[in-house]
PDB file of C-alpha atoms in Angstrom:
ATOM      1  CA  UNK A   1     -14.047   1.646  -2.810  1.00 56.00           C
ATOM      2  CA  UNK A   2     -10.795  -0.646  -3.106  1.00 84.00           C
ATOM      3  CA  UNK A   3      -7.897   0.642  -3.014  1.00 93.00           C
ATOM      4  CA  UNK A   4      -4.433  -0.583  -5.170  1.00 96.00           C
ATOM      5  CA  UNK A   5      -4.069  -3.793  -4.148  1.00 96.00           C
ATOM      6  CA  UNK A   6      -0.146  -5.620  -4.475  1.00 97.00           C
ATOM      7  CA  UNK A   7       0.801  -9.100  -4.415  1.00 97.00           C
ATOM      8  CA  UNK A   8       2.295 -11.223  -3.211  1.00 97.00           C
ATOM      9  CA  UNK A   9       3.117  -8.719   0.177  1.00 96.00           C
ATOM     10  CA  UNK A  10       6.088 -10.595   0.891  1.00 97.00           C
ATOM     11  CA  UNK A  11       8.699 -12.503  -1.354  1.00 97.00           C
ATOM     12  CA  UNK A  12      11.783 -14.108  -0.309  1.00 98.00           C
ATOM     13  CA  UNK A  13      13.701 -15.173  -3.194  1.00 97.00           C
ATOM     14  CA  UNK A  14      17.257 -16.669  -3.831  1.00 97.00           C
ATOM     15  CA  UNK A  15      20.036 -15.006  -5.876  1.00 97.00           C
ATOM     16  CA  UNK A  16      19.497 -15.549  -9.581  1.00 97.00           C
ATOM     17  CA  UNK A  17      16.024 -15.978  -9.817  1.00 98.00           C
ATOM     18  CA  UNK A  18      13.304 -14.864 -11.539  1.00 98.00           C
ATOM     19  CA  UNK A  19      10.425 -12.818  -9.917  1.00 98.00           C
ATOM     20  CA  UNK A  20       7.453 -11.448 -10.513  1.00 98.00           C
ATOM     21  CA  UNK A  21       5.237  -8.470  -8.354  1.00 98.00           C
ATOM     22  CA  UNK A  22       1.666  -7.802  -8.960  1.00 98.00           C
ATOM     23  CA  UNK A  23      -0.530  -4.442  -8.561  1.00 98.00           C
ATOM     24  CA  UNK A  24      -4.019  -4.029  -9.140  1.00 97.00           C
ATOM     25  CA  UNK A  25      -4.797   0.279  -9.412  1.00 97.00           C
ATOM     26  CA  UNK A  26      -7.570   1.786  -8.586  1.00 95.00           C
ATOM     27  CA  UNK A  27     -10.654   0.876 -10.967  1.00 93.00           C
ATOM     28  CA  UNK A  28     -10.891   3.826 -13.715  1.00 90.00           C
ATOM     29  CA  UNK A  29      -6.979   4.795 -12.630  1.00 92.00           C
ATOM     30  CA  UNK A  30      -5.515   5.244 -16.051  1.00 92.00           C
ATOM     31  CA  UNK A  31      -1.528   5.764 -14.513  1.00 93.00           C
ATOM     32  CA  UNK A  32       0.056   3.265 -12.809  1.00 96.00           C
ATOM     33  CA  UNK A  33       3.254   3.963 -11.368  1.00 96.00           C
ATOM     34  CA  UNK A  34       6.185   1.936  -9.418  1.00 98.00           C
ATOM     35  CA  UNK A  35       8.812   2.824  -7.528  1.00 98.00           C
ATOM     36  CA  UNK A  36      11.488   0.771  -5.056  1.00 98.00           C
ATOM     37  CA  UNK A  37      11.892   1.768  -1.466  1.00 96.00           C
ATOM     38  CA  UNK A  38      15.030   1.208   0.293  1.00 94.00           C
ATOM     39  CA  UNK A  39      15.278   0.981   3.950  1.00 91.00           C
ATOM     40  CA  UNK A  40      15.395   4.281   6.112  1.00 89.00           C
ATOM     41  CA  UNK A  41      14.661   6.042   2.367  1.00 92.00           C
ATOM     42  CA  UNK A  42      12.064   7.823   0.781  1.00 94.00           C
ATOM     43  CA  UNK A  43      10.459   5.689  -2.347  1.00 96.00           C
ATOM     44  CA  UNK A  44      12.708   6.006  -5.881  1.00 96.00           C
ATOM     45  CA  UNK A  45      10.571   6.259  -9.352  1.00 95.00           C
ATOM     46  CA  UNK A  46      10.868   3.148 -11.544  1.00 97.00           C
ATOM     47  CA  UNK A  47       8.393   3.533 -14.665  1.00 96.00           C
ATOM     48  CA  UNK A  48       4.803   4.929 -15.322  1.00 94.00           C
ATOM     49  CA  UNK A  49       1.929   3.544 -17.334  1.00 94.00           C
ATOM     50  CA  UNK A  50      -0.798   5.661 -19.273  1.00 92.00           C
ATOM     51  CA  UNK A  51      -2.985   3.065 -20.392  1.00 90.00           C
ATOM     52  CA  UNK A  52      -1.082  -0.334 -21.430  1.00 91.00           C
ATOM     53  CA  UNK A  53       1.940   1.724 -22.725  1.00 89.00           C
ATOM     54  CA  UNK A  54       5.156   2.718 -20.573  1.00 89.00           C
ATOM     55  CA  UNK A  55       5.264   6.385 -21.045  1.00 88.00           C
ATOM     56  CA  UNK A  56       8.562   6.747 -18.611  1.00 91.00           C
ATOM     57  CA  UNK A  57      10.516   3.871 -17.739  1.00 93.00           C
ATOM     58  CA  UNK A  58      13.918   6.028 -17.378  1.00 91.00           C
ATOM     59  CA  UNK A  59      13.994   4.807 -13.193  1.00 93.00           C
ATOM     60  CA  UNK A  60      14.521   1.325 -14.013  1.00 96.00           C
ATOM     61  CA  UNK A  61      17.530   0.183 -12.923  1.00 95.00           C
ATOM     62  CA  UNK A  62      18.970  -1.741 -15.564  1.00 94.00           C
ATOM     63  CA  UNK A  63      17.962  -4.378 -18.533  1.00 95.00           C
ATOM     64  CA  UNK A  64      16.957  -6.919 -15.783  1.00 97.00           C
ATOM     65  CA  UNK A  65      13.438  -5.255 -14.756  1.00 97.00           C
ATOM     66  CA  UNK A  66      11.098  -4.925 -16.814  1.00 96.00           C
ATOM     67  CA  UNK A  67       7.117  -4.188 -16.245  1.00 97.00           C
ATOM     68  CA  UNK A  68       4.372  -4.300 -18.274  1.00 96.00           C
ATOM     69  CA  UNK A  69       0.633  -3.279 -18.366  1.00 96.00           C
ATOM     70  CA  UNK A  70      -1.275  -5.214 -21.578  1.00 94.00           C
ATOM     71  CA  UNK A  71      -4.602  -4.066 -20.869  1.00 92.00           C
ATOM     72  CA  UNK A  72      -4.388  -0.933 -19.280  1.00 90.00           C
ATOM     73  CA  UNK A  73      -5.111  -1.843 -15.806  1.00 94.00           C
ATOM     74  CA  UNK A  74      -3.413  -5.203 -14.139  1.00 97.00           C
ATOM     75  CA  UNK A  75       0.497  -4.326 -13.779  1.00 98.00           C
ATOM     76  CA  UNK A  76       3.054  -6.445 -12.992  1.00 98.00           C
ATOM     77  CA  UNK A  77       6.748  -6.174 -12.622  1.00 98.00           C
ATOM     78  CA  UNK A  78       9.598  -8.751 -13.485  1.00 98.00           C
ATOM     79  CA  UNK A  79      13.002  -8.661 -12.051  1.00 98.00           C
ATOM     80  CA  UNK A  80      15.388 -11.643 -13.656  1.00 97.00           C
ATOM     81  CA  UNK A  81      18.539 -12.821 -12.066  1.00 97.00           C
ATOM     82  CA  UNK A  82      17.767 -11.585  -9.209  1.00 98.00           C
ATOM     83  CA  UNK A  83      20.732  -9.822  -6.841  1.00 97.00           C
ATOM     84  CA  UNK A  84      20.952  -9.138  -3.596  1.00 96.00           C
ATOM     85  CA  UNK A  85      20.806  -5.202  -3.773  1.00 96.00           C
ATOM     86  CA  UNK A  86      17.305  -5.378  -5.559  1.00 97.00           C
ATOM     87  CA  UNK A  87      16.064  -5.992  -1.712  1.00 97.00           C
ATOM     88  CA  UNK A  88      13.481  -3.732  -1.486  1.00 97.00           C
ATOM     89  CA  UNK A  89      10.169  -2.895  -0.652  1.00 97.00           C
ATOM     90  CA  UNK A  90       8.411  -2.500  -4.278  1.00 98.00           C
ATOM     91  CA  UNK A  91       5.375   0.197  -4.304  1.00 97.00           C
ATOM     92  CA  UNK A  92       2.410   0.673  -6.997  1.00 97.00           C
ATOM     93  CA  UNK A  93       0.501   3.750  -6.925  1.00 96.00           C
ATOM     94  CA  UNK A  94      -1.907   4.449  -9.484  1.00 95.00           C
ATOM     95  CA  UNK A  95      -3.805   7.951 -10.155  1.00 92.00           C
ATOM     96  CA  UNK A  96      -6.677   9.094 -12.773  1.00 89.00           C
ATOM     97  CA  UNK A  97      -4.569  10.733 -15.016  1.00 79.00           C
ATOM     98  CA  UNK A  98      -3.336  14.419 -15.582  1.00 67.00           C
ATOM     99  CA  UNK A  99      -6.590  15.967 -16.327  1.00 71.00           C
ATOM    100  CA  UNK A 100      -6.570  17.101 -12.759  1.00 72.00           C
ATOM    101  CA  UNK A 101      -4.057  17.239  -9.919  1.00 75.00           C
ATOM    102  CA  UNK A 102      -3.342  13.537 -10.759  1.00 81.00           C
ATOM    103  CA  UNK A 103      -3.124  12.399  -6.875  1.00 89.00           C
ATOM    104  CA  UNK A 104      -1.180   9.546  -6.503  1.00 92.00           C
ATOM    105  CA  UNK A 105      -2.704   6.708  -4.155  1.00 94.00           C
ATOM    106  CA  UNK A 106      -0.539   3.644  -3.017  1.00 95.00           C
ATOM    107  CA  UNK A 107      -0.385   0.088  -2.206  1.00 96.00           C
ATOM    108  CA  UNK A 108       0.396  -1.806   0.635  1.00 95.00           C
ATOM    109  CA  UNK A 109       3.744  -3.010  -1.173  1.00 96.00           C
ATOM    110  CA  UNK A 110       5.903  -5.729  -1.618  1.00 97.00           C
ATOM    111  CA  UNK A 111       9.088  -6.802   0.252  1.00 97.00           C
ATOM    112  CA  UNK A 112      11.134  -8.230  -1.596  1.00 98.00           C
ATOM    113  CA  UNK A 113      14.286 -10.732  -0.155  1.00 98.00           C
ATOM    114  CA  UNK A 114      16.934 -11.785  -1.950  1.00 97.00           C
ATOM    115  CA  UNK A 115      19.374 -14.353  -0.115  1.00 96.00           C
TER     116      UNK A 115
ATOM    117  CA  UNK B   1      17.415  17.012 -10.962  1.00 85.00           C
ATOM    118  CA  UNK B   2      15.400  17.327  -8.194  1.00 92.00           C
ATOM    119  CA  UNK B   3      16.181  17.346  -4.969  1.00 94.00           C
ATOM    120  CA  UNK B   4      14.016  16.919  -1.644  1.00 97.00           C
ATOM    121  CA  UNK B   5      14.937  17.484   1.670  1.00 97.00           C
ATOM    122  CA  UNK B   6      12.608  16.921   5.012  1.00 97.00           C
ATOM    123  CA  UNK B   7      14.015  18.689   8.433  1.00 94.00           C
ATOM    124  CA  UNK B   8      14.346  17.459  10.842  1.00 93.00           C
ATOM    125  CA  UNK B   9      14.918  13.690  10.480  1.00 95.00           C
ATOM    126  CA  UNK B  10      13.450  12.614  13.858  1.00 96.00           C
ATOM    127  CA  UNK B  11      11.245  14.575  15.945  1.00 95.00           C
ATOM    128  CA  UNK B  12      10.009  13.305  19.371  1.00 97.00           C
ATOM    129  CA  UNK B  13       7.139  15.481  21.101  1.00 96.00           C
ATOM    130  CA  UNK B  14       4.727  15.020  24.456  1.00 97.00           C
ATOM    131  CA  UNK B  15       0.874  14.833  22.898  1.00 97.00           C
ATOM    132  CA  UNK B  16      -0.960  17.648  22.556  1.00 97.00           C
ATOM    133  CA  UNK B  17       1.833  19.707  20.926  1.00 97.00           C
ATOM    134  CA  UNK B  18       1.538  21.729  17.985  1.00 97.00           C
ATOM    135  CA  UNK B  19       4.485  20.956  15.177  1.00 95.00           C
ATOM    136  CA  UNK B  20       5.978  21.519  11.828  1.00 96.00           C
ATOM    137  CA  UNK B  21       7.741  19.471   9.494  1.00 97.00           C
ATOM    138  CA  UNK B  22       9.556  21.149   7.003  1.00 97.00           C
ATOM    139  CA  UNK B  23       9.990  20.434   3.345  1.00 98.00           C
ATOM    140  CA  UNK B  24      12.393  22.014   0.446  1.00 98.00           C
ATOM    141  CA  UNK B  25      13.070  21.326  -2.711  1.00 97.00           C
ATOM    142  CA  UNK B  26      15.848  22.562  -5.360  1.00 96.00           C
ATOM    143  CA  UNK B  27      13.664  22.882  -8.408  1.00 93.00           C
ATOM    144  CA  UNK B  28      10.352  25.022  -8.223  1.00 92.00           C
ATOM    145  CA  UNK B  29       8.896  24.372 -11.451  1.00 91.00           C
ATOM    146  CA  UNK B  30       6.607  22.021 -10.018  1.00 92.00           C
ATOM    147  CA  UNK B  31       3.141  20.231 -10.926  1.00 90.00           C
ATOM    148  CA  UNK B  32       2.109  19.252  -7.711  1.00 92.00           C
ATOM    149  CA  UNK B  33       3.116  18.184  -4.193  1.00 95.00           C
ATOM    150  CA  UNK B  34       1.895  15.765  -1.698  1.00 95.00           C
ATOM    151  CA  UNK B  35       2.440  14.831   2.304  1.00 97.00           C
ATOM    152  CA  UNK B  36       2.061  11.240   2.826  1.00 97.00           C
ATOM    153  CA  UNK B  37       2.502   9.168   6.114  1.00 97.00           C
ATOM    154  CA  UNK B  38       3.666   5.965   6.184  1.00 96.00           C
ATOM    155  CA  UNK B  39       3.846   3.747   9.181  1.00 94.00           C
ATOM    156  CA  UNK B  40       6.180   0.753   9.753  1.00 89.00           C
ATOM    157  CA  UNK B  41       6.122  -1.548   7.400  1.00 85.00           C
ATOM    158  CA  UNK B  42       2.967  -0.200   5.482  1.00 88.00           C
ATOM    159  CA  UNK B  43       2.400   1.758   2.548  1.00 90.00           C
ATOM    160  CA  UNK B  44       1.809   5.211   1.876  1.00 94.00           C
ATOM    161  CA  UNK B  45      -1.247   6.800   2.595  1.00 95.00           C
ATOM    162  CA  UNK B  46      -1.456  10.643   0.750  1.00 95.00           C
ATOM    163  CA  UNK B  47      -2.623  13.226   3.257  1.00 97.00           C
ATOM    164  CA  UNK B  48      -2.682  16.359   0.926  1.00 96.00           C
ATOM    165  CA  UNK B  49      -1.801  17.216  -2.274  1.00 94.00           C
ATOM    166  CA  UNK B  50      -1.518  21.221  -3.215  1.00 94.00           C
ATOM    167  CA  UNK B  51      -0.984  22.160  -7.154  1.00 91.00           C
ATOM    168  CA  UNK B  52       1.537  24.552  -8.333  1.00 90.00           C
ATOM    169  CA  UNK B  53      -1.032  27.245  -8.157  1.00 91.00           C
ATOM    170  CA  UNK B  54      -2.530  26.910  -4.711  1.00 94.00           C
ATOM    171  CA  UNK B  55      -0.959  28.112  -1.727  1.00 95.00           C
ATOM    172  CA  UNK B  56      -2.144  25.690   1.231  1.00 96.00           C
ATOM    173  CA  UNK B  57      -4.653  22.875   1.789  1.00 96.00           C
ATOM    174  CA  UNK B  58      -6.158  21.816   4.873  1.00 97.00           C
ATOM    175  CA  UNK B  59      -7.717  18.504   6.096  1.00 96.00           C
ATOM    176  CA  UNK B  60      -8.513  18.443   9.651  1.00 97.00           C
ATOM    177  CA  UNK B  61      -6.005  18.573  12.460  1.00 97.00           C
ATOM    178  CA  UNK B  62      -3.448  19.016   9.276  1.00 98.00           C
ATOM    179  CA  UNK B  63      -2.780  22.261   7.231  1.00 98.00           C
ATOM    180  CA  UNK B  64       0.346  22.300   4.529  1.00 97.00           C
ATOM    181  CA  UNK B  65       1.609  25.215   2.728  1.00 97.00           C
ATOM    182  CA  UNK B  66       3.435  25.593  -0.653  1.00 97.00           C
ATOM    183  CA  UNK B  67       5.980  28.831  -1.412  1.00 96.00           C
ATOM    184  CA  UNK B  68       6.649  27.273  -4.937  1.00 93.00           C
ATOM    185  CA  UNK B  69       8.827  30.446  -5.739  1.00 92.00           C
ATOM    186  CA  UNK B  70      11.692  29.688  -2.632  1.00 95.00           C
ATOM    187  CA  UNK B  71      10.973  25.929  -2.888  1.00 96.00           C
ATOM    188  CA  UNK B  72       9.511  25.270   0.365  1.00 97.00           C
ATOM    189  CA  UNK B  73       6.355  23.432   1.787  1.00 98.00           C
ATOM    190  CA  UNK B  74       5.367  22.860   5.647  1.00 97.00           C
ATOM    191  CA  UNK B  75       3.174  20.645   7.134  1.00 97.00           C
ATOM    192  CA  UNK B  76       0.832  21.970  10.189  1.00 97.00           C
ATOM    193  CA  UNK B  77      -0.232  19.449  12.793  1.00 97.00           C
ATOM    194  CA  UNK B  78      -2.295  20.931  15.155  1.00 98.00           C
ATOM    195  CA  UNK B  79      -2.991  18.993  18.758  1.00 98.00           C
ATOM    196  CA  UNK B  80      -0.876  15.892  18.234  1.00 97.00           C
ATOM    197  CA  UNK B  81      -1.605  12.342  19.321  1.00 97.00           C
ATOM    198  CA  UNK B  82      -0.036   9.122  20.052  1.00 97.00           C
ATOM    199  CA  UNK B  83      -2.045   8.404  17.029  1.00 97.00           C
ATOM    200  CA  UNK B  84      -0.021  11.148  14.657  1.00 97.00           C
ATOM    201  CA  UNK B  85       3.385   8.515  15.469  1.00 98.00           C
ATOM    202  CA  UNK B  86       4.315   7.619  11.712  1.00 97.00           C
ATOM    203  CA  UNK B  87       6.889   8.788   9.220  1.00 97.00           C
ATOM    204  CA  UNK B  88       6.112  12.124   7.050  1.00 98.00           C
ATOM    205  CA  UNK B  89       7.198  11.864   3.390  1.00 98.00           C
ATOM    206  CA  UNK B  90       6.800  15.145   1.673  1.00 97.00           C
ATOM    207  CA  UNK B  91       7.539  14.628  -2.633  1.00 97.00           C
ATOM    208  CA  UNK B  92       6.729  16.936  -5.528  1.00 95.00           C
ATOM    209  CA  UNK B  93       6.111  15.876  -9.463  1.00 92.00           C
ATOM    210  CA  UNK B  94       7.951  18.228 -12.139  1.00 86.00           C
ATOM    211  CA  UNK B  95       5.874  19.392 -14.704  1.00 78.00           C
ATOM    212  CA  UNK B  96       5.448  16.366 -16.402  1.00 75.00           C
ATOM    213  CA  UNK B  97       3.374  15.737 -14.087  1.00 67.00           C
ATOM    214  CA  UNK B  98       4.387  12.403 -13.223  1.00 83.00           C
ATOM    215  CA  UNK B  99       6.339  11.173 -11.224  1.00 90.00           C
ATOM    216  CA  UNK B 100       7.330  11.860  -7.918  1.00 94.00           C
ATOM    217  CA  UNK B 101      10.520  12.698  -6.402  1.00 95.00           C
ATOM    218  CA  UNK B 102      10.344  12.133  -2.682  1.00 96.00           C
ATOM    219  CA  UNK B 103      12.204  13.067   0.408  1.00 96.00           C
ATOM    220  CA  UNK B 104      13.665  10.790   2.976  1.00 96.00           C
ATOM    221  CA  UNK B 105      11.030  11.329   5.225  1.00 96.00           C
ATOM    222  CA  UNK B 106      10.625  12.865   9.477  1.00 97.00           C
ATOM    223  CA  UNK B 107      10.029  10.528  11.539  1.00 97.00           C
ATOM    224  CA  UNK B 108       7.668  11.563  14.520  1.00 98.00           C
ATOM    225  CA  UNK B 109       6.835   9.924  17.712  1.00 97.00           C
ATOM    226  CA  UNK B 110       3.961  11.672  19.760  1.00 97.00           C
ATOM    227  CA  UNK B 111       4.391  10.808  23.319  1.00 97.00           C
ATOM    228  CA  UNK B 112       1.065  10.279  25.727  1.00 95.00           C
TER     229      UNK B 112
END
């Protein structure tokens, strides 16, 4: 079956602007999750979905990201005023939920460039 | 908070070798763990995933183990390829379940 799809897979942006990343979870996934990989690190938790609400956004950065889910499946994350430092290759992973061992399964990713 | 830590960093071996990667972490009042590999540029693709209560899982040439109690998970590969080259990621969920807290990785090269 498909997997989590992200787009765009790259995104070169300039300083200040607005942005927008896109993941599509697994069909019947009910968490979505995203985190931010920095080079030559291992990936850093942003926020987690269950269903359209954000259960956990306490990784996000600060007041300028902001994600949202409004019908439980589609996600996408918004960056404004983009800096510099928010460079970064942006994962989704999504999961069924923890009923069970709640695997997480990721996407390609985004990279993210800010000039 | 939790903390993970993957020895050794690098690791550079002729094929055919048997290895293991090693994995800690500070807090063991875990939900889960996972091994992914993730090669350049790509995403992360989840090997195996052991729960709090088991003690190893096994998926081909690759067995990982969990000691939950001193905070410690290894992952087996058995007969390694060129193939195997990637980076390891080893990351554990607290008992929220959620989210994960990864480690920086090992990076392995398996030479022919």
């Amino acid at each position: 079956g498909a997997g989590v799809s992200q787009t765009p897979s790259n995104k070169v942006t300039e300083k200040g602007k607005y942005v927008e990343l896109r993941c599509d979870p697994i069909s019947g996934h009910t968490a979505l999750y995203w985190y931010r990989q920095s080079l030559g690190q291992g990936p850093e938790f942003l926020i987690y979905f269950q269903g359209t609400g954000a259960a956990d956004d306490s990784g996000l950065p600060n007041d300028r990201f902001f994600a949202v889910r409004p019908e439980g499946s589609v996600s996408t994350l918004k960056i404004q005023r983009t800096e510099r430092g928010d460079s970064a290759v942006y994962l989704c992973a999504s999961s069924p939920g923890l009923a069970g061992p709640n695997e997480q399964f990721f996407g390609p990713g985004t990279r993210l460039t800010v000039l | 908070k939790q903390e993970v830590t993957q020895i050794p960093a690098a690791l550079s071996v002729p094929e055919g070798e048997n290895l293991v990667l090693n994995c800690s972490f500070t807090d063991s009042a875990i939900y889960n763990l996972q091994w992914f590999r993730q090669d350049p540029g790509k995403g992360l693709t989840s090997l195996l995933l052991i729960q709090s209560s088991q003690r190893e899982q096994t998926s081909g040439r690759l067995n990982a183990s969990l000691d939950k109690s001193s905070g410690r998970s290894t992952l087996y590969i058995a007969a390694s390829q060129p193939g195997d080259s990637a980076t390891y990621l080893c990351a554990v969920t607290g008992n929220s379940g959620y989210a994960l807290n990864f480690g920086k990785g090992t990076s392995l090269l398996v030479t022919p």
